[in-house]
Amino acid sequence: MQWDEVPEDRGRVRFAAAAGAVEGYGGRGLNGRALHPAAGYLFPDEDGEGWWVIFQPWPSPGSPGYKVPGDILACNDSYGDMVHVVVLAAGVWEDDAGAAFRVHLPSSLADAARVAASVPHVAGREDKERRTAGPPVSPRGPMDAG
């Protein structure tokens, strides 16, 4: 597991771990950006252990900037060399996740889980945009003008 701050990444801290060092995320590695709690980067659980909460983008060639889908994960590296992962929300937009954490400023892992659960899913957002865009227009135009 490693974390570092990359200047060209909006000053956000990256959290990375190789697939072999990750438990609970389907054999996938991590290379995401940390979401902020009210203070610092660690969200304490009920036992006082610190967890990172990160946005893990889905692999997608050519994803523009921060408008990418992914998952919100809680990552705990207190088990030695293995990073234990819990999926807090799957299939959300990174901008929505970041905004939710900036507005609600969770102070614990339980608070972070509630904030993550409130972030709209990618499919829900696409459905909402489709509903507000109006009815689909036929490319052939009106069939009967009279």
GROMACS .gro file of C-alpha atoms in nm:
model
  146
    1MET     CA    1   0.000   0.000   0.000
    2GLN     CA    2   0.122   0.348  -0.075
    3TRP     CA    3  -0.019   0.696  -0.069
    4ASP     CA    4   0.119   1.015  -0.212
    5GLU     CA    5   0.016   1.366  -0.308
    6VAL     CA    6   0.035   1.444  -0.678
    7PRO     CA    7   0.031   1.819  -0.763
    8GLU     CA    8  -0.134   1.773  -1.102
    9ASP     CA    9  -0.413   1.575  -0.931
   10ARG     CA   10  -0.583   1.884  -0.780
   11GLY     CA   11  -0.365   1.836  -0.471
   12ARG     CA   12  -0.555   1.521  -0.381
   13VAL     CA   13  -0.384   1.225  -0.219
   14ARG     CA   14  -0.368   0.901  -0.417
   15PHE     CA   15  -0.405   0.564  -0.247
   16ALA     CA   16  -0.266   0.261  -0.433
   17ALA     CA   17  -0.216  -0.109  -0.364
   18ALA     CA   18  -0.131  -0.398  -0.593
   19ALA     CA   19  -0.401  -0.661  -0.657
   20GLY     CA   20  -0.210  -0.920  -0.453
   21ALA     CA   21  -0.221  -0.693  -0.146
   22VAL     CA   22  -0.597  -0.620  -0.165
   23GLU     CA   23  -0.865  -0.826   0.007
   24GLY     CA   24  -1.238  -0.776  -0.055
   25TYR     CA   25  -1.238  -0.608  -0.398
   26GLY     CA   26  -1.262  -0.905  -0.633
   27GLY     CA   27  -0.889  -0.949  -0.697
   28ARG     CA   28  -0.848  -0.593  -0.827
   29GLY     CA   29  -0.576  -0.349  -0.727
   30LEU     CA   30  -0.632   0.006  -0.607
   31ASN     CA   31  -0.527   0.335  -0.759
   32GLY     CA   32  -0.775   0.593  -0.636
   33ARG     CA   33  -0.800   0.937  -0.481
   34ALA     CA   34  -0.866   0.993  -0.111
   35LEU     CA   35  -1.189   1.161  -0.005
   36HIS     CA   36  -1.160   1.396   0.292
   37PRO     CA   37  -1.311   1.356   0.637
   38ALA     CA   38  -1.369   1.653   0.865
   39ALA     CA   39  -1.001   1.639   0.973
   40GLY     CA   40  -0.705   1.457   0.821
   41TYR     CA   41  -0.741   1.161   0.585
   42LEU     CA   42  -0.840   0.877   0.817
   43PHE     CA   43  -1.198   0.797   0.915
   44PRO     CA   44  -1.211   0.617   1.253
   45ASP     CA   45  -1.436   0.312   1.289
   46GLU     CA   46  -1.619   0.220   1.611
   47ASP     CA   47  -1.298   0.064   1.747
   48GLY     CA   48  -1.093   0.377   1.672
   49GLU     CA   49  -0.903   0.223   1.379
   50GLY     CA   50  -0.842   0.456   1.086
   51TRP     CA   51  -0.979   0.385   0.738
   52TRP     CA   52  -0.904   0.562   0.411
   53VAL     CA   53  -1.208   0.639   0.197
   54ILE     CA   54  -1.117   0.663  -0.169
   55PHE     CA   55  -1.278   0.706  -0.507
   56GLN     CA   56  -1.159   0.416  -0.725
   57PRO     CA   57  -1.222   0.495  -1.094
   58TRP     CA   58  -1.338   0.217  -1.322
   59PRO     CA   59  -1.086   0.128  -1.589
   60SER     CA   60  -1.188   0.320  -1.897
   61PRO     CA   61  -0.969   0.443  -2.180
   62GLY     CA   62  -1.009   0.811  -2.251
   63SER     CA   63  -1.221   0.910  -1.949
   64PRO     CA   64  -1.229   1.291  -1.941
   65GLY     CA   65  -1.088   1.448  -1.622
   66TYR     CA   66  -1.294   1.388  -1.309
   67LYS     CA   67  -1.617   1.304  -1.490
   68VAL     CA   68  -1.559   0.931  -1.451
   69PRO     CA   69  -1.758   0.649  -1.296
   70GLY     CA   70  -1.619   0.438  -1.017
   71ASP     CA   71  -1.664   0.309  -0.664
   72ILE     CA   72  -1.631   0.461  -0.318
   73LEU     CA   73  -1.419   0.226  -0.107
   74ALA     CA   74  -1.314   0.211   0.257
   75CYS     CA   75  -0.958   0.075   0.287
   76ASN     CA   76  -0.790  -0.036   0.610
   77ASP     CA   77  -0.426  -0.138   0.609
   78SER     CA   78  -0.406  -0.233   0.975
   79TYR     CA   79  -0.389  -0.602   0.884
   80GLY     CA   80  -0.018  -0.582   0.799
   81ASP     CA   81   0.069  -0.601   0.430
   82MET     CA   82  -0.291  -0.672   0.323
   83VAL     CA   83  -0.538  -0.387   0.253
   84HIS     CA   84  -0.892  -0.484   0.352
   85VAL     CA   85  -1.155  -0.315   0.130
   86VAL     CA   86  -1.525  -0.252   0.187
   87VAL     CA   87  -1.733  -0.113  -0.102
   88LEU     CA   88  -1.939   0.179   0.033
   89ALA     CA   89  -2.097   0.275  -0.303
   90ALA     CA   90  -2.059   0.123  -0.648
   91GLY     CA   91  -2.112   0.299  -0.978
   92VAL     CA   92  -2.105   0.670  -0.890
   93TRP     CA   93  -1.954   0.975  -1.061
   94GLU     CA   94  -1.631   1.105  -0.909
   95ASP     CA   95  -1.751   1.468  -0.912
   96ASP     CA   96  -2.067   1.367  -0.722
   97ALA     CA   97  -1.865   1.171  -0.466
   98GLY     CA   98  -1.624   1.459  -0.407
   99ALA     CA   99  -1.909   1.710  -0.375
  100ALA     CA  100  -2.097   1.491  -0.124
  101PHE     CA  101  -1.788   1.457   0.097
  102ARG     CA  102  -1.717   1.833   0.080
  103VAL     CA  103  -2.075   1.924   0.175
  104HIS     CA  104  -2.130   1.668   0.454
  105LEU     CA  105  -1.774   1.647   0.602
  106PRO     CA  106  -1.811   1.305   0.767
  107SER     CA  107  -1.612   1.252   1.086
  108SER     CA  108  -1.622   0.872   1.116
  109LEU     CA  109  -1.636   0.564   0.897
  110ALA     CA  110  -2.007   0.524   0.975
  111ASP     CA  111  -2.070   0.886   0.866
  112ALA     CA  112  -1.864   0.826   0.550
  113ALA     CA  113  -2.075   0.516   0.470
  114ARG     CA  114  -2.395   0.724   0.503
  115VAL     CA  115  -2.255   0.997   0.276
  116ALA     CA  116  -2.141   0.739   0.019
  117ALA     CA  117  -2.488   0.579   0.021
  118SER     CA  118  -2.642   0.918  -0.062
  119VAL     CA  119  -2.436   0.966  -0.382
  120PRO     CA  120  -2.653   0.896  -0.689
  121HIS     CA  121  -2.560   0.596  -0.898
  122VAL     CA  122  -2.439   0.644  -1.255
  123ALA     CA  123  -2.749   0.476  -1.402
  124GLY     CA  124  -2.981   0.690  -1.187
  125ARG     CA  125  -2.817   1.009  -1.313
  126GLU     CA  126  -2.840   0.900  -1.677
  127ASP     CA  127  -3.210   0.815  -1.629
  128LYS     CA  128  -3.276   1.156  -1.470
  129GLU     CA  129  -3.097   1.339  -1.753
  130ARG     CA  130  -3.296   1.140  -2.010
  131ARG     CA  131  -3.629   1.221  -1.834
  132THR     CA  132  -3.556   1.595  -1.816
  133ALA     CA  133  -3.436   1.618  -2.176
  134GLY     CA  134  -3.788   1.575  -2.316
  135PRO     CA  135  -3.929   1.307  -2.541
  136PRO     CA  136  -3.705   1.147  -2.801
  137VAL     CA  137  -3.729   1.299  -3.147
  138SER     CA  138  -3.756   1.070  -3.445
  139PRO     CA  139  -3.475   1.130  -3.695
  140ARG     CA  140  -3.730   1.096  -3.975
  141GLY     CA  141  -3.947   1.387  -3.854
  142PRO     CA  142  -4.327   1.394  -3.820
  143MET     CA  143  -4.515   1.119  -4.005
  144ASP     CA  144  -4.850   1.293  -4.033
  145ALA     CA  145  -4.871   1.674  -4.055
  146GLY     CA  146  -5.242   1.702  -4.111
   0.00000   0.00000   0.00000
